[in-house]
Amino acid sequence: MRLDLRHLNKSYDANRVIDDMTVDFGELRSLALIGPSGGGKSTLLRIIAGLVAPDSGDIALNGEQLRFNEPALRAHRRQLGVVFQAYNLFPHLSALTNITLPLEKVHGLAPAAAAELARETLRRFALADHAHKKPAELSGGQKQRVAIARAIAIKPRLLLFDEPTSALDPEMTAEVLDVIEELKNEGRDFLLVTHEMGFARHVADRVAFLAQGRIIEHAPAEELFANPQSQECRDFLARILRH
Amino acid sequence: MPRLTRILSFIAAFVLLAGICAGAFALLDYHWNWAQAASYWRLFLDGWLTTVGISALAIPFSCLIGMLLALARRAPIMPLRDAVQIFVELTRGTPLLVQLFIYWYAFGEKLSSDLRLIAGALTLSFFEGAYISEIFRAGIEGVGASQLETARSLGFSRVQTYRYVIFPLALRQSLPPLAGQFASIIKDSSLLSVLGIAEFSLAATQTNSITYTTFEIYLPVALGYLILTLPISLWTQRLEQRARFET
């Protein structure tokens, strides 16, 4: 993917969450966004996902300028798979239906084809036995894997993960990180907001450090963690890696 | 709790209450005369059936009205939202009896008797619809922002979001209070008797004015309403249990 941001701004009331953000990441497969809470990571992910409109500025994904009107945004969202921190499965639908519903209603698949594809995806993540369970009957790790299955079933151009393991205990975190790593090895493009520094370093081609609504620095993963350039990033990593 | 204990406890409570009632009636020194009241059974049956008919009309009508009002409360047109809010507040703030008379002298009086029944059921539906709209509104507003964001992120349109996400979730939330409102509709329909609609309560009033056997008439009438409302109330309890289970 190619991601190019120009003078991006977003405020909530008086709070400037994205502050004149300009960066061209160039060509890359996987990008991790790290940084302190409130630094603008999730907002940036939501802008890229077409869920939040910036107050001003431009954003281009793979050379295509995002247009922030509803029909264009809907077309944009269809091509992306978003995985949220709180899984966000529909609680009234089974795991299987959570996956088939967008396939049928948004992507126009016939019910049989959608069910087949959903089963195949669930099988892949070892969730076949849980196809007919409601989210309330699944563990956190299982829920998040169903959510990932839902996101990849539509064959997205880009996957967006918004702190996908923040609500999980360590064992389930590993379960979900394994899945993400597998997707990376398959060559899928993704953008990941995470607090798992080890994982970011391991799985992302490039890591960007965000604070106070700006991208302070970005570099290939090894480089950024081994040799952070900015004082903010050094402080942040020192704080977070101390334990 | 073991099932047997529950049943025994229920029977004990029932016997106790029945005993208190029997004792109270014994103190009254009341001369029961069931035969006379029973001779009007036909009138009662017709009345009861009319009440069933009014309820069968008013329950779906009031749901429809409630749904439309709840949606209008969320419409992007502000005067429409305000109009609905004014209607809901006026309707909920005044007694049904008063509304019945006002609607009646405005519209109902001139109608033939079949239409009167429908007009009465409609009036009732508008009253109950105002309450139901609030139930639906609470249900719709209870659907979490994260669910809406997910629907958007998956590329659902506004209509699809309502159809596949908001309505099913809101309905789940709304069902227990909605079922309770259905019982209210059945009971409130007794007020249509003041308009001369020959439903269950009017049959009782009319019979009583002939026989003066108040208890022999109104106790069966109470039973007749319970036959309709008790299943709903039991259903409500089950729904509430299930809703607790799912969350």
Coordinates of C-alpha atoms in Angstrom, one line a residue:
Chain A
M1 CA 0.0 0.0 0.0
R2 CA 0.9 3.6 -0.3
L3 CA -0.3 6.1 2.3
D4 CA 0.2 9.8 1.8
L5 CA -1.2 12.4 4.3
R6 CA -1.1 16.1 3.7
H7 CA -1.9 18.8 6.3
L8 CA -4.4 16.6 8.0
N9 CA -6.3 18.2 10.9
K10 CA -8.9 17.0 13.2
S11 CA -10.3 18.6 16.4
Y12 CA -12.9 17.4 18.9
D13 CA -14.1 20.6 20.5
A14 CA -11.0 22.5 21.5
N15 CA -8.9 19.3 21.5
R16 CA -6.7 19.0 18.5
V17 CA -6.2 15.3 18.0
I18 CA -4.6 15.4 14.6
D19 CA -2.4 18.4 14.1
D20 CA -1.3 19.4 10.6
M21 CA -0.1 15.8 9.9
T22 CA 1.9 15.6 6.7
V23 CA 3.8 12.4 5.8
D24 CA 4.4 10.2 2.8
F25 CA 5.1 6.7 3.9
G26 CA 5.9 5.5 0.4
E27 CA 5.4 1.9 -0.6
L28 CA 4.9 -0.5 2.4
R29 CA 3.2 -3.7 3.3
S30 CA 2.6 -3.2 7.0
L31 CA 2.6 -0.1 9.2
A32 CA 2.3 0.0 13.0
L33 CA 1.2 3.1 14.8
I34 CA 2.6 3.5 18.3
G35 CA 2.6 6.2 20.8
P36 CA 1.0 7.5 24.0
S37 CA -2.8 7.3 24.6
G38 CA -4.5 10.4 23.2
G39 CA -1.7 10.9 20.7
G40 CA -4.1 10.5 17.7
K41 CA -3.4 6.9 16.6
S42 CA -7.0 5.7 16.7
T43 CA -8.3 8.9 15.2
L44 CA -5.8 8.5 12.3
L45 CA -6.9 4.9 11.8
R46 CA -10.6 6.0 11.8
I47 CA -9.9 8.7 9.2
I48 CA -8.1 6.2 7.0
A49 CA -11.0 3.7 7.5
G50 CA -13.4 6.4 6.3
L51 CA -15.2 6.5 9.6
V52 CA -14.2 10.0 10.7
A53 CA -13.8 13.0 8.3
P54 CA -10.8 15.3 8.9
D55 CA -11.5 19.0 9.4
S56 CA -9.0 19.7 6.6
G57 CA -6.2 18.2 4.7
D58 CA -5.9 15.4 2.2
I59 CA -5.3 11.7 2.4
A60 CA -4.4 9.4 -0.4
L61 CA -4.4 5.6 -0.2
N62 CA -2.6 3.8 -3.1
G63 CA -2.6 7.1 -5.0
E64 CA -6.3 7.6 -4.7
Q65 CA -7.5 10.7 -3.0
L66 CA -10.2 10.0 -0.3
R67 CA -13.3 12.0 -0.9
F68 CA -15.3 12.6 2.2
N69 CA -18.8 12.4 0.9
E70 CA -21.0 9.5 2.0
P71 CA -21.3 7.5 -1.2
A72 CA -17.6 7.7 -1.9
L73 CA -16.9 6.8 1.7
R74 CA -19.2 3.8 1.6
A75 CA -17.3 2.5 -1.5
H76 CA -14.1 3.1 0.3
R77 CA -15.1 1.3 3.5
R78 CA -16.2 -1.8 1.4
Q79 CA -12.7 -2.3 0.4
L80 CA -11.3 -2.3 3.9
G81 CA -11.4 -4.7 6.8
V82 CA -11.5 -3.0 10.2
V83 CA -10.9 -4.9 13.5
F84 CA -11.7 -3.0 16.6
Q85 CA -10.4 -3.2 20.2
A86 CA -13.7 -4.4 21.6
Y87 CA -14.3 -7.0 18.8
N88 CA -17.5 -5.3 17.8
L89 CA -19.3 -8.4 16.7
F90 CA -23.0 -8.1 16.4
P91 CA -24.3 -9.6 19.6
H92 CA -27.6 -10.9 18.1
L93 CA -26.0 -12.8 15.3
S94 CA -24.0 -16.1 15.3
A95 CA -20.3 -16.1 14.5
L96 CA -21.2 -17.4 11.0
T97 CA -23.9 -14.7 10.4
N98 CA -21.6 -12.0 11.6
I99 CA -19.4 -12.9 8.6
T100 CA -22.1 -13.7 6.0
L101 CA -24.2 -10.6 6.6
P102 CA -21.8 -8.1 5.1
L103 CA -20.9 -10.6 2.3
E104 CA -24.5 -10.9 1.3
K105 CA -25.8 -7.4 1.9
V106 CA -22.7 -5.3 1.0
H107 CA -20.8 -7.5 -1.4
G108 CA -23.7 -9.1 -3.1
L109 CA -22.8 -12.7 -2.6
A110 CA -25.5 -15.4 -2.8
P111 CA -26.4 -16.8 0.6
A112 CA -24.9 -20.2 -0.2
A113 CA -21.6 -18.7 -1.5
A114 CA -21.4 -16.4 1.5
A115 CA -22.0 -19.3 3.9
E116 CA -19.3 -21.4 2.1
L117 CA -16.8 -18.6 2.3
A118 CA -17.6 -17.8 5.9
R119 CA -17.2 -21.5 6.9
E120 CA -13.9 -21.8 5.1
T121 CA -12.6 -18.7 6.9
L122 CA -13.8 -19.9 10.3
R123 CA -12.2 -23.3 9.6
R124 CA -8.9 -21.6 8.9
F125 CA -8.9 -19.9 12.3
A126 CA -9.9 -23.2 14.0
L127 CA -13.3 -21.7 14.8
A128 CA -15.5 -24.2 12.8
D129 CA -17.0 -25.6 15.9
H130 CA -18.1 -22.2 17.0
A131 CA -19.9 -21.1 13.8
H132 CA -23.3 -21.2 15.4
K133 CA -22.4 -19.6 18.7
K134 CA -23.4 -16.1 19.6
P135 CA -20.6 -13.7 20.6
A136 CA -21.7 -14.0 24.3
E137 CA -20.8 -17.7 24.2
L138 CA -17.2 -17.1 22.8
S139 CA -14.1 -16.2 24.7
G140 CA -12.4 -12.8 24.0
G141 CA -9.7 -14.4 21.8
Q142 CA -12.3 -16.3 19.9
K143 CA -14.4 -13.2 19.4
Q144 CA -11.5 -11.3 18.1
R145 CA -10.6 -14.1 15.7
V146 CA -14.2 -14.1 14.4
A147 CA -13.9 -10.4 14.0
I148 CA -10.7 -10.9 12.0
A149 CA -12.4 -13.6 10.0
R150 CA -15.2 -11.2 9.2
A151 CA -12.7 -8.5 8.1
I152 CA -10.7 -10.8 5.8
A153 CA -13.7 -12.7 4.3
I154 CA -14.5 -9.6 2.2
K155 CA -11.0 -9.8 0.6
P156 CA -10.1 -6.3 1.7
R157 CA -7.4 -4.2 0.0
L158 CA -6.2 -3.2 3.4
L159 CA -6.7 -4.5 7.0
L160 CA -6.9 -2.0 9.8
F161 CA -6.4 -3.2 13.4
D162 CA -7.3 -0.8 16.2
E163 CA -5.5 -2.1 19.3
P164 CA -6.8 -5.6 18.6
T165 CA -5.4 -7.2 21.7
S166 CA -5.9 -4.4 24.3
A167 CA -9.0 -6.1 25.8
L168 CA -7.4 -9.6 26.0
D169 CA -5.4 -11.5 28.6
P170 CA -1.9 -12.6 27.6
E171 CA -2.8 -16.1 26.4
M172 CA -5.6 -14.8 24.1
T173 CA -3.3 -12.0 23.0
A174 CA -0.9 -14.6 21.7
E175 CA -3.8 -16.4 19.9
V176 CA -4.8 -13.2 18.1
L177 CA -1.2 -12.1 17.3
D178 CA -0.5 -15.5 15.7
V179 CA -3.4 -14.8 13.4
I180 CA -2.2 -11.4 12.5
E181 CA 1.3 -12.7 11.9
E182 CA -0.1 -15.4 9.6
L183 CA -1.9 -12.7 7.6
K184 CA 1.3 -10.8 7.2
N185 CA 3.1 -13.9 6.0
E186 CA 0.4 -14.3 3.4
G187 CA 1.4 -10.9 2.1
R188 CA -1.7 -8.9 3.2
D189 CA -1.3 -5.2 3.7
F190 CA -2.3 -3.9 7.1
L191 CA -2.1 -1.0 9.4
L192 CA -1.9 -1.7 13.1
V193 CA -2.5 0.5 16.1
T194 CA -0.9 -1.3 19.1
H195 CA 0.6 -1.1 22.5
E196 CA 2.4 -4.4 21.9
M197 CA 5.9 -3.1 21.1
G198 CA 7.5 -6.5 20.7
F199 CA 4.8 -7.4 18.2
A200 CA 5.0 -4.1 16.3
R201 CA 8.7 -4.6 15.9
H202 CA 8.3 -8.1 14.8
V203 CA 5.4 -7.8 12.4
A204 CA 5.5 -4.3 10.9
D205 CA 7.7 -3.2 8.1
R206 CA 7.5 0.3 9.3
V207 CA 6.6 1.9 12.6
A208 CA 5.4 5.4 13.1
F209 CA 5.5 7.2 16.5
L210 CA 2.6 9.5 17.1
A211 CA 2.3 12.0 19.9
Q212 CA 0.2 15.2 20.4
G213 CA -1.5 14.7 17.0
R214 CA 1.7 14.5 15.0
I215 CA 3.9 11.9 13.5
I216 CA 7.1 12.6 15.4
E217 CA 9.1 10.0 13.5
H218 CA 8.7 6.9 11.3
A219 CA 11.3 4.4 10.3
P220 CA 11.7 0.7 9.5
A221 CA 10.7 -1.2 12.6
E222 CA 14.2 -2.4 13.7
E223 CA 15.6 1.0 13.2
L224 CA 13.0 2.9 15.1
F225 CA 13.2 0.6 18.1
A226 CA 17.0 0.3 18.1
N227 CA 17.7 4.0 17.5
P228 CA 14.8 6.3 18.0
Q229 CA 15.7 9.8 16.8
S230 CA 13.3 12.0 18.8
Q231 CA 13.4 12.7 22.6
E232 CA 9.7 12.0 22.8
C233 CA 10.0 8.6 21.2
R234 CA 13.0 7.7 23.4
D235 CA 11.1 8.7 26.5
F236 CA 8.1 6.8 25.4
L237 CA 10.0 3.6 24.7
A238 CA 12.0 3.9 27.9
R239 CA 8.7 4.2 29.9
I240 CA 7.0 1.4 28.1
L241 CA 9.9 -1.1 27.9
R242 CA 11.1 -0.5 31.5
H243 CA 8.8 -3.3 32.8
Chain B
M1 CA -34.7 -23.4 43.8
P2 CA -36.2 -26.9 43.5
R3 CA -39.3 -26.9 41.4
L4 CA -41.4 -28.6 44.0
T5 CA -40.5 -26.0 46.6
R6 CA -41.6 -23.3 44.2
I7 CA -44.9 -25.0 43.4
L8 CA -45.6 -25.6 47.1
S9 CA -44.8 -22.0 48.0
F10 CA -47.0 -20.8 45.2
I11 CA -49.9 -22.9 46.4
A12 CA -49.4 -21.7 50.0
A13 CA -49.5 -18.1 48.9
F14 CA -52.6 -18.7 46.7
V15 CA -54.5 -20.4 49.5
L16 CA -53.5 -17.7 52.0
L17 CA -54.8 -14.9 49.6
A18 CA -57.9 -16.9 48.8
G19 CA -58.6 -17.4 52.5
I20 CA -58.3 -13.7 53.2
C21 CA -60.7 -12.9 50.3
A22 CA -63.2 -15.6 51.5
G23 CA -63.0 -14.3 55.0
A24 CA -63.7 -10.7 53.8
F25 CA -66.7 -11.9 51.8
A26 CA -68.0 -13.9 54.8
L27 CA -67.8 -10.7 56.9
L28 CA -69.8 -8.8 54.3
D29 CA -72.7 -11.3 54.8
Y30 CA -73.3 -11.2 51.1
H31 CA -76.0 -13.2 49.5
W32 CA -74.6 -14.8 46.4
N33 CA -76.9 -15.1 43.4
W34 CA -74.8 -16.6 40.6
A35 CA -77.8 -17.9 38.6
Q36 CA -79.1 -14.5 37.7
A37 CA -75.8 -13.1 36.6
A38 CA -75.1 -16.4 34.7
S39 CA -78.2 -15.9 32.6
Y40 CA -76.6 -13.0 30.9
W41 CA -73.6 -15.1 29.8
R42 CA -74.2 -14.4 26.1
L43 CA -73.8 -10.7 26.7
F44 CA -70.6 -11.3 28.6
L45 CA -69.2 -13.5 25.9
D46 CA -70.0 -11.0 23.2
G47 CA -68.4 -8.3 25.3
W48 CA -65.3 -10.4 26.0
L49 CA -64.9 -11.2 22.3
T50 CA -65.3 -7.5 21.5
T51 CA -62.5 -6.7 24.0
V52 CA -60.4 -9.4 22.3
G53 CA -61.2 -7.8 18.9
I54 CA -60.3 -4.2 20.1
S55 CA -57.0 -5.5 21.6
A56 CA -56.2 -7.4 18.4
L57 CA -56.6 -4.1 16.5
A58 CA -55.1 -1.8 19.0
I59 CA -51.9 -3.8 19.7
P60 CA -50.6 -3.9 16.1
F61 CA -51.8 -0.3 15.4
S62 CA -50.2 1.1 18.5
C63 CA -46.9 -0.7 17.6
L64 CA -47.1 0.8 14.1
I65 CA -47.8 4.2 15.4
G66 CA -45.1 3.8 18.1
M67 CA -42.6 2.8 15.5
L68 CA -43.4 5.7 13.2
L69 CA -43.2 8.2 16.1
A70 CA -39.9 6.7 17.3
L71 CA -38.4 7.0 13.8
A72 CA -39.8 10.5 13.4
R73 CA -38.1 11.5 16.7
R74 CA -34.8 10.6 14.9
A75 CA -35.6 12.2 11.6
P76 CA -33.2 14.9 10.2
I77 CA -36.1 17.4 10.0
M78 CA -36.2 19.3 13.3
P79 CA -39.9 20.6 13.2
L80 CA -41.0 17.0 12.7
R81 CA -39.0 15.9 15.7
D82 CA -40.5 18.7 17.7
A83 CA -44.1 17.9 16.5
V84 CA -43.7 14.3 17.6
Q85 CA -42.3 15.3 21.0
I86 CA -45.2 17.7 21.5
F87 CA -47.7 15.0 20.6
V88 CA -46.1 12.4 22.8
E89 CA -45.9 14.8 25.8
L90 CA -49.6 15.9 25.4
T91 CA -50.7 12.3 25.0
R92 CA -48.8 11.0 28.0
G93 CA -49.7 14.0 30.1
T94 CA -53.5 13.6 29.9
P95 CA -55.8 10.8 31.0
L96 CA -57.0 8.4 28.4
L97 CA -60.6 9.0 29.5
V98 CA -60.3 12.7 28.6
Q99 CA -58.7 12.0 25.3
L100 CA -61.4 9.5 24.4
F101 CA -64.1 12.2 24.9
I102 CA -62.2 14.8 22.9
Y103 CA -61.4 12.5 20.0
W104 CA -64.9 11.2 20.1
Y105 CA -66.7 14.4 19.9
A106 CA -64.3 15.5 17.1
F107 CA -64.5 12.4 15.0
G108 CA -66.3 9.4 16.4
E109 CA -69.8 10.5 17.1
K110 CA -70.9 10.7 13.5
L111 CA -69.7 7.1 12.6
S112 CA -71.8 4.0 12.3
S113 CA -71.5 1.5 15.1
D114 CA -69.0 -0.8 13.4
L115 CA -66.8 2.1 12.5
R116 CA -67.2 3.4 16.1
L117 CA -65.4 0.3 17.4
I118 CA -62.5 0.8 14.9
A119 CA -62.4 4.5 15.8
G120 CA -62.3 3.7 19.5
A121 CA -59.5 1.1 18.9
L122 CA -57.6 3.8 16.9
T123 CA -58.0 6.4 19.6
L124 CA -56.6 3.8 22.1
S125 CA -53.8 3.0 19.6
F126 CA -52.7 6.7 19.5
F127 CA -52.6 6.9 23.2
E128 CA -50.7 3.6 23.7
G129 CA -48.5 4.4 20.6
A130 CA -47.2 7.5 22.4
Y131 CA -45.9 5.2 25.2
I132 CA -44.7 2.6 22.8
S133 CA -42.7 5.2 20.9
E134 CA -40.8 6.0 24.0
I135 CA -40.1 2.2 24.6
F136 CA -38.8 2.0 21.0
R137 CA -36.8 5.2 21.3
A138 CA -35.1 3.9 24.4
G139 CA -34.4 0.7 22.6
I140 CA -32.9 2.4 19.6
E141 CA -30.9 4.8 21.7
G142 CA -29.6 1.8 23.7
V143 CA -27.8 0.4 20.6
G144 CA -24.2 1.2 21.3
A145 CA -22.2 3.6 19.2
S146 CA -19.7 0.9 18.5
Q147 CA -22.3 -1.2 16.8
L148 CA -23.2 1.7 14.5
E149 CA -19.5 2.3 13.8
T150 CA -19.0 -1.4 13.0
A151 CA -22.0 -1.3 10.6
R152 CA -20.5 1.7 8.9
S153 CA -17.1 0.2 8.7
L154 CA -18.5 -2.8 7.0
G155 CA -20.1 -0.6 4.3
F156 CA -23.7 -0.8 5.4
S157 CA -26.0 1.9 4.2
R158 CA -28.2 3.8 6.6
V159 CA -31.2 1.7 5.8
Q160 CA -29.3 -1.6 6.0
T161 CA -27.9 -0.4 9.4
Y162 CA -31.4 0.1 10.7
R163 CA -32.7 -3.2 9.1
Y164 CA -29.9 -5.5 10.2
V165 CA -28.4 -4.0 13.3
I166 CA -30.5 -1.3 15.0
F167 CA -34.0 -2.8 14.8
P168 CA -33.0 -6.4 15.9
L169 CA -31.0 -5.0 18.8
A170 CA -33.6 -2.4 19.8
L171 CA -36.4 -4.9 19.6
R172 CA -34.6 -7.3 21.9
Q173 CA -34.3 -4.4 24.4
S174 CA -37.8 -3.3 23.9
L175 CA -39.7 -6.6 24.1
P176 CA -40.1 -6.9 27.9
P177 CA -41.5 -3.3 28.4
L178 CA -43.5 -3.7 25.2
A179 CA -45.2 -6.9 26.4
G180 CA -46.1 -5.0 29.6
Q181 CA -47.6 -2.3 27.5
F182 CA -49.7 -4.9 25.6
A183 CA -51.3 -5.9 28.9
S184 CA -52.1 -2.2 29.5
I185 CA -53.7 -1.9 26.1
I186 CA -56.1 -4.8 27.0
K187 CA -56.9 -3.3 30.4
D188 CA -57.2 0.3 29.1
S189 CA -59.7 -0.9 26.4
S190 CA -62.2 -1.1 29.2
L191 CA -62.4 2.7 29.1
L192 CA -64.0 2.5 25.6
S193 CA -67.2 1.5 27.5
V194 CA -67.8 5.2 28.2
L195 CA -68.2 5.7 24.5
G196 CA -71.0 3.1 24.4
I197 CA -68.8 0.5 22.6
A198 CA -70.2 -2.9 23.8
E199 CA -67.0 -4.4 25.1
F200 CA -66.5 -6.5 28.2
S201 CA -66.8 -3.8 30.8
L202 CA -69.9 -2.3 29.3
A203 CA -71.5 -5.7 29.3
A204 CA -70.8 -5.9 33.0
T205 CA -72.1 -2.4 33.7
Q206 CA -75.3 -3.1 31.7
T207 CA -75.9 -6.4 33.4
N208 CA -75.2 -4.9 36.8
S209 CA -77.8 -2.2 36.3
I210 CA -80.4 -4.9 35.8
T211 CA -79.4 -7.5 38.4
Y212 CA -77.4 -5.5 41.0
T213 CA -75.3 -8.6 41.5
T214 CA -72.0 -6.7 41.6
F215 CA -69.6 -9.4 42.7
E216 CA -71.1 -12.1 40.6
I217 CA -70.5 -9.9 37.6
Y218 CA -67.3 -8.1 38.3
L219 CA -65.4 -11.1 39.7
P220 CA -65.9 -13.1 36.4
V221 CA -65.0 -9.9 34.5
A222 CA -61.7 -9.6 36.4
L223 CA -61.1 -13.2 35.5
G224 CA -61.9 -12.6 31.9
Y225 CA -59.2 -9.8 31.7
L226 CA -56.7 -12.0 33.6
I227 CA -57.2 -14.7 31.0
L228 CA -55.9 -12.2 28.4
T229 CA -53.2 -10.4 30.5
L230 CA -51.7 -13.3 32.5
P231 CA -50.1 -15.1 29.5
I232 CA -48.6 -11.8 28.4
S233 CA -47.2 -11.1 31.9
L234 CA -45.7 -14.7 32.0
W235 CA -44.3 -14.1 28.5
T236 CA -42.7 -10.8 29.7
Q237 CA -41.0 -12.6 32.6
R238 CA -39.5 -15.1 30.3
L239 CA -38.3 -12.4 27.9
E240 CA -36.7 -10.5 30.8
Q241 CA -34.9 -13.6 31.9
R242 CA -33.7 -14.2 28.4
A243 CA -32.5 -10.6 27.9
R244 CA -30.5 -11.0 31.1
F245 CA -29.0 -14.2 29.8
E246 CA -27.8 -12.6 26.6
T247 CA -26.0 -9.6 28.0

